Amino acid sequence: MEWQPDEQGLQQVLHLLKDSQSPNTATQRAVQQKLEQLNQFPDFNNYLIFVLTRLKTEDEPTRSLSGLILKNNVKVHYQNFPPAVAHFIKQECLNNIGDPSPLIRATIGILITTISTKGELQTWPELLPQLCNMLNSEDYNICEGSFGALQKICEDSSELLDSDALNRPLNIMIPKFLQFFKHCSPKIRSHAIACVNQFIIGRAQALMDNIDTFIESLFALAADEDSEVRKNVCRALVMLLEVRVDRLIPHMRSIVEYMLQRSQDPDENVALEACEFWLTLAEQPILTFLFCHKSLTKSVFASVDKHAQSQTLHLKPIKNMVLVIEINSNKISMLNKRQLKLISRFLIYIYFLKCTTVTKTNKTNSWVCPSISAFATLEEEACTELVPYLSFILDTLVFAFSKYQHKNLLILYDAIGTLADSVGHHLNQPEYIQKLMPPLIQKWNELKDEDKDLFPLLECLSSVATALQSGFLPYCEPVYQRCVTLVQKNLAQAMMYNQHPDQYEAPDKDFMIVALDLLSGLAEGLGAHVEQLVTRSNVMTLIFQCMQDTMPEVRQSSFALLGDLTKACFLHVKPCIAEFLPVLGLNLNPEFISVCNNATWAIGEIAIQMGTEMQPFVALVLNNLVEIINRPNTPKTLLENTGKCIQQAYCQCIASSYTCFSCFPPSILCTFSYANVFGNDSRRRQSDHGALCIRSRDVPELCDLYLGSFFHTQGSFGALQKICEDSSELLDSDALNRPLNIMIPKFLQFFKHCSPKIRSV
């Protein structure tokens, strides 16, 4: 006998459903407590399904709410449902899947899917056959309701549907879904595509067996008047690009043209789905294929150019880049695969970035962030290979300033900074400066000193200032002064906090760190031009205070700034050396790698500038430097900077006092000499060799010690070869006391016992 509700119980449930729609918090709490009580009675769920499917006189929100409460009960308590209750619910769902109300049909579809995910696909064998059979119904509501339920099942159970556990129902379902691509109802067509789409990424065999039919059916729907159908077509092509690009290549020109059209679709959801195609395309090997096959490349570019003729804003960069590549088409075949991929990805990312800047809803945030980040990664890989496209890149990034909001702006700053780091001085062109700097300075002026959005902007400007070099001069003074002010205010706040921690808040030292970094960027980029700015400020006093800060990151940035100012305007650094060097020596602690590295580098730069005047200060740093270079597992950068720093120290000792120089052990001398010969810094090579030659004339024994150091290890023979090649006449001259008289016998002695590699040297 079929279950029937008790009238009083039914009214109680209806009353509860009405109360649950109240906005009152107390009422909601009471409803929740009552629901927990009623869940103790198994047939309560029968009442819920009854309201959903049978009480057609009730309003739709109440009926739908009853179904959603039942869905939640299924998720939590289904294993405790008596078999009769579970059977009644299943039967009611199938019998009413064609309810006249779209809301009720959708709710029943959700309920069916929830039951199926509780392991019921295996124990509800009639479900899939009945739903598939109901697709043939002439009643639209039954067909649409069945498709809606099937779509949800395909979304939630795609792997199970392609398994032997269910005897692979997809062998029947996929061909049936494909038949409905031609249905007269756009809603049914959309359901059919969405169902099949669930099995693309997983490469379901039933779909792979029908892949050509599927693709042909998609093409037939390309111009569908329904936006949901077009969106699902775009989604299908994007996924096919990942897993079956071989089937798309013959149609690539048409697909590119179609995606260009859809990227401008009046429905934003369709346009966003089409944009995903370009991101996916950017990572596919097909890009290399396209560039290597000239005729196909030409047809694809022709399609792009055709759509760019409209001068739609976000297609202009693509049109321009197509022209650049067509002009240089004779060079395409000379590019390697990496270059082809970089160029292709560049085209795609620029296009995609421009597409996302013209969208207006919050939904685009999930698209914009990955696209900017992806482009920043491309910048790091491509570096100067982006130079021919700088104008187009800047057009796009600058346009984004007017469109992006807070979160995306922060990522945009990073992309601009990365671009500046990647292309360097190539950015220093009037055309590029005019495009880039006004929006950056506008943002700079809009932000207050306390605004944490200054952090990424300051970091961005640091990279830009370094890249623009003298091109940054028109903007340097206000930027410089504000950075000095930020550091000064931060130091003052720190002092007040230290004196009265109960009255003042601790400063956010990140403001000071990024300001110091931007000052470093200015010093590095402007070079000697920064001197006039330093003259009018108390920056040297501020640096000295920052060098003694308790926060390692502050000290790290202050040492970097000191090194850059030493190179750019040593005139202002020199009077402070007696104060600075003891502090630098105290920070030669490898426990703080970055601090130690910057301190070491700054000492080396000071040594270059000081020349022989460095000699009185060597003792302040030498022991710590030697300890660092002999320390196991010292990072490569720190090791290199330490070696160069010691080089400078010992070379200044050579030029001033041999007795001081003699304190260097031969093993250390060997290391420095080797680094000196093969170093990349021409200033150091010239300075060191010059000091050696000058001092050797006065102290002949020095040449013996210097050359002897090379024989300390066999690894030094490469350095000796370099010296012999470059200075053969000098080595056989009186200027160096004819060191060949020592070297030739040494060579002959080692010749008998050394390895073949050393022997060849």
PDB file of C-alpha atoms in Angstrom, residues 31-219:
ATOM      1  CA  VAL A  31      13.171  25.970  12.994  1.00  0.00           C
ATOM      2  CA  GLN A  32      16.618  24.360  13.087  1.00  0.00           C
ATOM      3  CA  GLN A  33      15.934  22.822  16.477  1.00  0.00           C
ATOM      4  CA  LYS A  34      12.556  21.505  15.261  1.00  0.00           C
ATOM      5  CA  LEU A  35      14.161  19.988  12.164  1.00  0.00           C
ATOM      6  CA  GLU A  36      16.677  18.142  14.313  1.00  0.00           C
ATOM      7  CA  GLN A  37      13.805  16.730  16.358  1.00  0.00           C
ATOM      8  CA  LEU A  38      11.778  15.656  13.316  1.00  0.00           C
ATOM      9  CA  ASN A  39      14.792  13.911  11.808  1.00  0.00           C
ATOM     10  CA  GLN A  40      14.417  11.355  14.569  1.00  0.00           C
ATOM     11  CA  PHE A  41      11.293  10.118  12.749  1.00  0.00           C
ATOM     12  CA  PRO A  42      12.158   8.228   9.521  1.00  0.00           C
ATOM     13  CA  ASP A  43       8.939   9.051   7.697  1.00  0.00           C
ATOM     14  CA  PHE A  44       9.616  12.772   8.095  1.00  0.00           C
ATOM     15  CA  ASN A  45      11.531  12.464   4.817  1.00  0.00           C
ATOM     16  CA  ASN A  46       8.401  11.041   3.198  1.00  0.00           C
ATOM     17  CA  TYR A  47       6.583  14.235   4.133  1.00  0.00           C
ATOM     18  CA  LEU A  48       9.340  16.300   2.542  1.00  0.00           C
ATOM     19  CA  ILE A  49       9.258  14.431  -0.774  1.00  0.00           C
ATOM     20  CA  PHE A  50       5.470  14.540  -0.696  1.00  0.00           C
ATOM     21  CA  VAL A  51       5.465  18.337  -0.395  1.00  0.00           C
ATOM     22  CA  LEU A  52       8.018  18.602  -3.204  1.00  0.00           C
ATOM     23  CA  THR A  53       6.279  16.336  -5.706  1.00  0.00           C
ATOM     24  CA  ARG A  54       2.582  16.164  -4.808  1.00  0.00           C
ATOM     25  CA  LEU A  55       1.471  19.482  -3.291  1.00  0.00           C
ATOM     26  CA  LYS A  56       1.269  21.374  -6.547  1.00  0.00           C
ATOM     27  CA  THR A  57      -1.080  23.918  -4.973  1.00  0.00           C
ATOM     28  CA  GLU A  58       1.703  25.148  -2.675  1.00  0.00           C
ATOM     29  CA  ASP A  59       3.985  27.957  -3.821  1.00  0.00           C
ATOM     30  CA  GLU A  60       7.166  26.900  -5.603  1.00  0.00           C
ATOM     31  CA  PRO A  61       9.671  28.326  -3.055  1.00  0.00           C
ATOM     32  CA  THR A  62       8.057  26.232  -0.278  1.00  0.00           C
ATOM     33  CA  ARG A  63       8.076  23.070  -2.376  1.00  0.00           C
ATOM     34  CA  SER A  64      11.660  23.643  -3.503  1.00  0.00           C
ATOM     35  CA  LEU A  65      12.761  24.331   0.093  1.00  0.00           C
ATOM     36  CA  SER A  66      11.218  21.039   1.151  1.00  0.00           C
ATOM     37  CA  GLY A  67      13.311  19.286  -1.497  1.00  0.00           C
ATOM     38  CA  LEU A  68      16.502  21.040  -0.436  1.00  0.00           C
ATOM     39  CA  ILE A  69      15.971  20.080   3.223  1.00  0.00           C
ATOM     40  CA  LEU A  70      15.456  16.510   2.053  1.00  0.00           C
ATOM     41  CA  LYS A  71      18.663  16.733   0.016  1.00  0.00           C
ATOM     42  CA  ASN A  72      20.601  17.748   3.130  1.00  0.00           C
ATOM     43  CA  ASN A  73      19.065  14.851   5.055  1.00  0.00           C
ATOM     44  CA  VAL A  74      20.119  12.482   2.282  1.00  0.00           C
ATOM     45  CA  LYS A  75      23.686  13.747   2.460  1.00  0.00           C
ATOM     46  CA  VAL A  76      23.884  13.230   6.227  1.00  0.00           C
ATOM     47  CA  HIS A  77      21.459  10.436   7.130  1.00  0.00           C
ATOM     48  CA  TYR A  78      20.717   8.450   3.948  1.00  0.00           C
ATOM     49  CA  GLN A  79      22.395   5.300   5.230  1.00  0.00           C
ATOM     50  CA  ASN A  80      19.857   5.301   8.085  1.00  0.00           C
ATOM     51  CA  PHE A  81      16.782   5.636   5.851  1.00  0.00           C
ATOM     52  CA  PRO A  82      14.502   2.558   6.021  1.00  0.00           C
ATOM     53  CA  PRO A  83      14.372   0.793   2.611  1.00  0.00           C
ATOM     54  CA  ALA A  84      10.700   1.723   2.221  1.00  0.00           C
ATOM     55  CA  VAL A  85      11.454   5.412   2.711  1.00  0.00           C
ATOM     56  CA  ALA A  86      14.405   5.312   0.276  1.00  0.00           C
ATOM     57  CA  HIS A  87      12.255   3.478  -2.309  1.00  0.00           C
ATOM     58  CA  PHE A  88       9.398   5.971  -1.952  1.00  0.00           C
ATOM     59  CA  ILE A  89      11.744   8.940  -2.439  1.00  0.00           C
ATOM     60  CA  LYS A  90      13.379   7.416  -5.533  1.00  0.00           C
ATOM     61  CA  GLN A  91      10.068   6.564  -7.102  1.00  0.00           C
ATOM     62  CA  GLU A  92       8.642  10.029  -6.501  1.00  0.00           C
ATOM     63  CA  CYS A  93      11.703  11.618  -8.076  1.00  0.00           C
ATOM     64  CA  LEU A  94      11.435   9.596 -11.284  1.00  0.00           C
ATOM     65  CA  ASN A  95       7.675  10.021 -11.498  1.00  0.00           C
ATOM     66  CA  ASN A  96       7.873  13.810 -11.182  1.00  0.00           C
ATOM     67  CA  ILE A  97      11.058  14.682 -13.072  1.00  0.00           C
ATOM     68  CA  GLY A  98       8.814  16.376 -15.656  1.00  0.00           C
ATOM     69  CA  ASP A  99       7.099  18.781 -13.243  1.00  0.00           C
ATOM     70  CA  PRO A 100       5.776  21.871 -15.075  1.00  0.00           C
ATOM     71  CA  SER A 101       7.887  24.138 -12.835  1.00  0.00           C
ATOM     72  CA  PRO A 102      11.557  24.566 -13.909  1.00  0.00           C
ATOM     73  CA  LEU A 103      12.466  25.231 -10.275  1.00  0.00           C
ATOM     74  CA  ILE A 104      10.887  21.995  -9.075  1.00  0.00           C
ATOM     75  CA  ARG A 105      12.464  20.019 -11.942  1.00  0.00           C
ATOM     76  CA  ALA A 106      15.854  21.398 -11.036  1.00  0.00           C
ATOM     77  CA  THR A 107      15.321  20.586  -7.335  1.00  0.00           C
ATOM     78  CA  ILE A 108      14.334  17.010  -8.149  1.00  0.00           C
ATOM     79  CA  GLY A 109      17.405  16.706 -10.382  1.00  0.00           C
ATOM     80  CA  ILE A 110      19.622  17.843  -7.501  1.00  0.00           C
ATOM     81  CA  LEU A 111      17.954  15.326  -5.184  1.00  0.00           C
ATOM     82  CA  ILE A 112      18.482  12.487  -7.680  1.00  0.00           C
ATOM     83  CA  THR A 113      22.156  13.392  -8.036  1.00  0.00           C
ATOM     84  CA  THR A 114      22.641  13.539  -4.273  1.00  0.00           C
ATOM     85  CA  ILE A 115      21.124  10.088  -3.862  1.00  0.00           C
ATOM     86  CA  SER A 116      23.312   8.724  -6.677  1.00  0.00           C
ATOM     87  CA  THR A 117      26.491  10.045  -5.040  1.00  0.00           C
ATOM     88  CA  LYS A 118      25.675   8.038  -1.900  1.00  0.00           C
ATOM     89  CA  GLY A 119      26.583   4.880  -3.821  1.00  0.00           C
ATOM     90  CA  GLU A 120      23.149   4.428  -5.272  1.00  0.00           C
ATOM     91  CA  LEU A 121      24.138   4.330  -8.931  1.00  0.00           C
ATOM     92  CA  GLN A 122      25.051   0.677  -8.423  1.00  0.00           C
ATOM     93  CA  THR A 123      21.910  -0.124  -6.369  1.00  0.00           C
ATOM     94  CA  TRP A 124      19.500   1.974  -8.420  1.00  0.00           C
ATOM     95  CA  PRO A 125      19.877   0.134 -11.739  1.00  0.00           C
ATOM     96  CA  GLU A 126      16.723   1.561 -13.269  1.00  0.00           C
ATOM     97  CA  LEU A 127      17.827   5.192 -12.832  1.00  0.00           C
ATOM     98  CA  LEU A 128      20.012   5.728 -15.927  1.00  0.00           C
ATOM     99  CA  PRO A 129      17.885   3.653 -18.320  1.00  0.00           C
ATOM    100  CA  GLN A 130      14.702   5.441 -17.253  1.00  0.00           C
ATOM    101  CA  LEU A 131      16.270   8.894 -17.508  1.00  0.00           C
ATOM    102  CA  CYS A 132      17.662   8.068 -20.965  1.00  0.00           C
ATOM    103  CA  ASN A 133      14.311   6.701 -22.119  1.00  0.00           C
ATOM    104  CA  MET A 134      12.535   9.812 -20.893  1.00  0.00           C
ATOM    105  CA  LEU A 135      14.752  11.896 -23.168  1.00  0.00           C
ATOM    106  CA  ASN A 136      12.600  10.572 -26.017  1.00  0.00           C
ATOM    107  CA  SER A 137       9.405  11.952 -24.485  1.00  0.00           C
ATOM    108  CA  GLU A 138       7.461  14.402 -26.575  1.00  0.00           C
ATOM    109  CA  ASP A 139       6.688  16.255 -23.360  1.00  0.00           C
ATOM    110  CA  TYR A 140       9.310  19.002 -23.189  1.00  0.00           C
ATOM    111  CA  ASN A 141       9.194  19.133 -19.383  1.00  0.00           C
ATOM    112  CA  ILE A 142       9.989  15.422 -19.049  1.00  0.00           C
ATOM    113  CA  CYS A 143      12.836  15.646 -21.582  1.00  0.00           C
ATOM    114  CA  GLU A 144      14.329  18.768 -20.023  1.00  0.00           C
ATOM    115  CA  GLY A 145      13.966  17.488 -16.452  1.00  0.00           C
ATOM    116  CA  SER A 146      15.624  14.182 -17.373  1.00  0.00           C
ATOM    117  CA  PHE A 147      18.476  15.961 -19.138  1.00  0.00           C
ATOM    118  CA  GLY A 148      18.952  18.270 -16.170  1.00  0.00           C
ATOM    119  CA  ALA A 149      19.283  15.287 -13.837  1.00  0.00           C
ATOM    120  CA  LEU A 150      21.625  13.471 -16.253  1.00  0.00           C
ATOM    121  CA  GLN A 151      23.843  16.547 -16.564  1.00  0.00           C
ATOM    122  CA  LYS A 152      24.234  16.696 -12.788  1.00  0.00           C
ATOM    123  CA  ILE A 153      24.994  12.974 -12.618  1.00  0.00           C
ATOM    124  CA  CYS A 154      27.595  13.323 -15.380  1.00  0.00           C
ATOM    125  CA  GLU A 155      29.224  16.208 -13.487  1.00  0.00           C
ATOM    126  CA  ASP A 156      29.408  14.321 -10.186  1.00  0.00           C
ATOM    127  CA  SER A 157      30.070  10.749 -11.352  1.00  0.00           C
ATOM    128  CA  SER A 158      31.970  10.983 -14.636  1.00  0.00           C
ATOM    129  CA  GLU A 159      34.612   8.377 -13.719  1.00  0.00           C
ATOM    130  CA  LEU A 160      32.061   5.867 -12.424  1.00  0.00           C
ATOM    131  CA  LEU A 161      30.008   6.190 -15.613  1.00  0.00           C
ATOM    132  CA  ASP A 162      33.092   5.186 -17.624  1.00  0.00           C
ATOM    133  CA  SER A 163      33.822   2.107 -15.521  1.00  0.00           C
ATOM    134  CA  ASP A 164      33.026  -1.591 -15.631  1.00  0.00           C
ATOM    135  CA  ALA A 165      31.181  -1.240 -12.310  1.00  0.00           C
ATOM    136  CA  LEU A 166      28.138   0.022 -14.243  1.00  0.00           C
ATOM    137  CA  ASN A 167      28.829  -1.950 -17.442  1.00  0.00           C
ATOM    138  CA  ARG A 168      30.000   1.259 -19.143  1.00  0.00           C
ATOM    139  CA  PRO A 169      26.671   3.023 -19.700  1.00  0.00           C
ATOM    140  CA  LEU A 170      28.474   5.741 -21.676  1.00  0.00           C
ATOM    141  CA  ASN A 171      28.522   3.415 -24.664  1.00  0.00           C
ATOM    142  CA  ILE A 172      24.800   4.089 -24.875  1.00  0.00           C
ATOM    143  CA  MET A 173      24.638   7.563 -23.339  1.00  0.00           C
ATOM    144  CA  ILE A 174      27.237   9.390 -25.491  1.00  0.00           C
ATOM    145  CA  PRO A 175      25.662   8.531 -28.870  1.00  0.00           C
ATOM    146  CA  LYS A 176      22.258   9.417 -27.441  1.00  0.00           C
ATOM    147  CA  PHE A 177      23.485  12.791 -26.153  1.00  0.00           C
ATOM    148  CA  LEU A 178      24.966  13.574 -29.562  1.00  0.00           C
ATOM    149  CA  GLN A 179      21.559  13.079 -31.182  1.00  0.00           C
ATOM    150  CA  PHE A 180      20.163  15.947 -29.106  1.00  0.00           C
ATOM    151  CA  PHE A 181      22.691  18.470 -30.408  1.00  0.00           C
ATOM    152  CA  LYS A 182      20.111  19.105 -33.127  1.00  0.00           C
ATOM    153  CA  HIS A 183      17.102  19.417 -30.808  1.00  0.00           C
ATOM    154  CA  CYS A 184      14.771  22.327 -31.478  1.00  0.00           C
ATOM    155  CA  SER A 185      15.040  23.554 -27.867  1.00  0.00           C
ATOM    156  CA  PRO A 186      18.202  25.535 -27.016  1.00  0.00           C
ATOM    157  CA  LYS A 187      17.911  24.373 -23.405  1.00  0.00           C
ATOM    158  CA  ILE A 188      18.036  20.731 -24.514  1.00  0.00           C
ATOM    159  CA  ARG A 189      20.937  21.440 -26.875  1.00  0.00           C
ATOM    160  CA  SER A 190      22.831  23.089 -24.052  1.00  0.00           C
ATOM    161  CA  HIS A 191      22.186  20.144 -21.710  1.00  0.00           C
ATOM    162  CA  ALA A 192      23.394  17.688 -24.359  1.00  0.00           C
ATOM    163  CA  ILE A 193      26.694  19.527 -24.934  1.00  0.00           C
ATOM    164  CA  ALA A 194      27.249  19.991 -21.191  1.00  0.00           C
ATOM    165  CA  CYS A 195      26.756  16.255 -20.602  1.00  0.00           C
ATOM    166  CA  VAL A 196      29.305  15.257 -23.230  1.00  0.00           C
ATOM    167  CA  ASN A 197      31.768  17.906 -22.071  1.00  0.00           C
ATOM    168  CA  GLN A 198      32.138  16.133 -18.727  1.00  0.00           C
ATOM    169  CA  PHE A 199      33.992  13.279 -20.430  1.00  0.00           C
ATOM    170  CA  ILE A 200      36.505  15.186 -22.590  1.00  0.00           C
ATOM    171  CA  ILE A 201      39.332  15.668 -20.109  1.00  0.00           C
ATOM    172  CA  GLY A 202      39.043  12.076 -18.894  1.00  0.00           C
ATOM    173  CA  ARG A 203      39.208  10.812 -22.510  1.00  0.00           C
ATOM    174  CA  ALA A 204      36.268   8.487 -21.995  1.00  0.00           C
ATOM    175  CA  GLN A 205      36.542   5.729 -24.571  1.00  0.00           C
ATOM    176  CA  ALA A 206      32.910   6.084 -25.639  1.00  0.00           C
ATOM    177  CA  LEU A 207      33.569   9.712 -26.506  1.00  0.00           C
ATOM    178  CA  MET A 208      36.876   9.007 -28.221  1.00  0.00           C
ATOM    179  CA  ASP A 209      35.056   6.491 -30.412  1.00  0.00           C
ATOM    180  CA  ASN A 210      32.673   9.253 -31.482  1.00  0.00           C
ATOM    181  CA  ILE A 211      35.118  12.158 -31.452  1.00  0.00           C
ATOM    182  CA  ASP A 212      34.715  13.157 -35.094  1.00  0.00           C
ATOM    183  CA  THR A 213      30.929  13.175 -34.838  1.00  0.00           C
ATOM    184  CA  PHE A 214      31.225  15.252 -31.678  1.00  0.00           C
ATOM    185  CA  ILE A 215      33.490  17.844 -33.310  1.00  0.00           C
ATOM    186  CA  GLU A 216      31.285  18.075 -36.403  1.00  0.00           C
ATOM    187  CA  SER A 217      28.253  18.563 -34.171  1.00  0.00           C
ATOM    188  CA  LEU A 218      30.038  21.345 -32.292  1.00  0.00           C
ATOM    189  CA  PHE A 219      30.856  23.132 -35.534  1.00  0.00           C
TER     190      PHE A 219
END
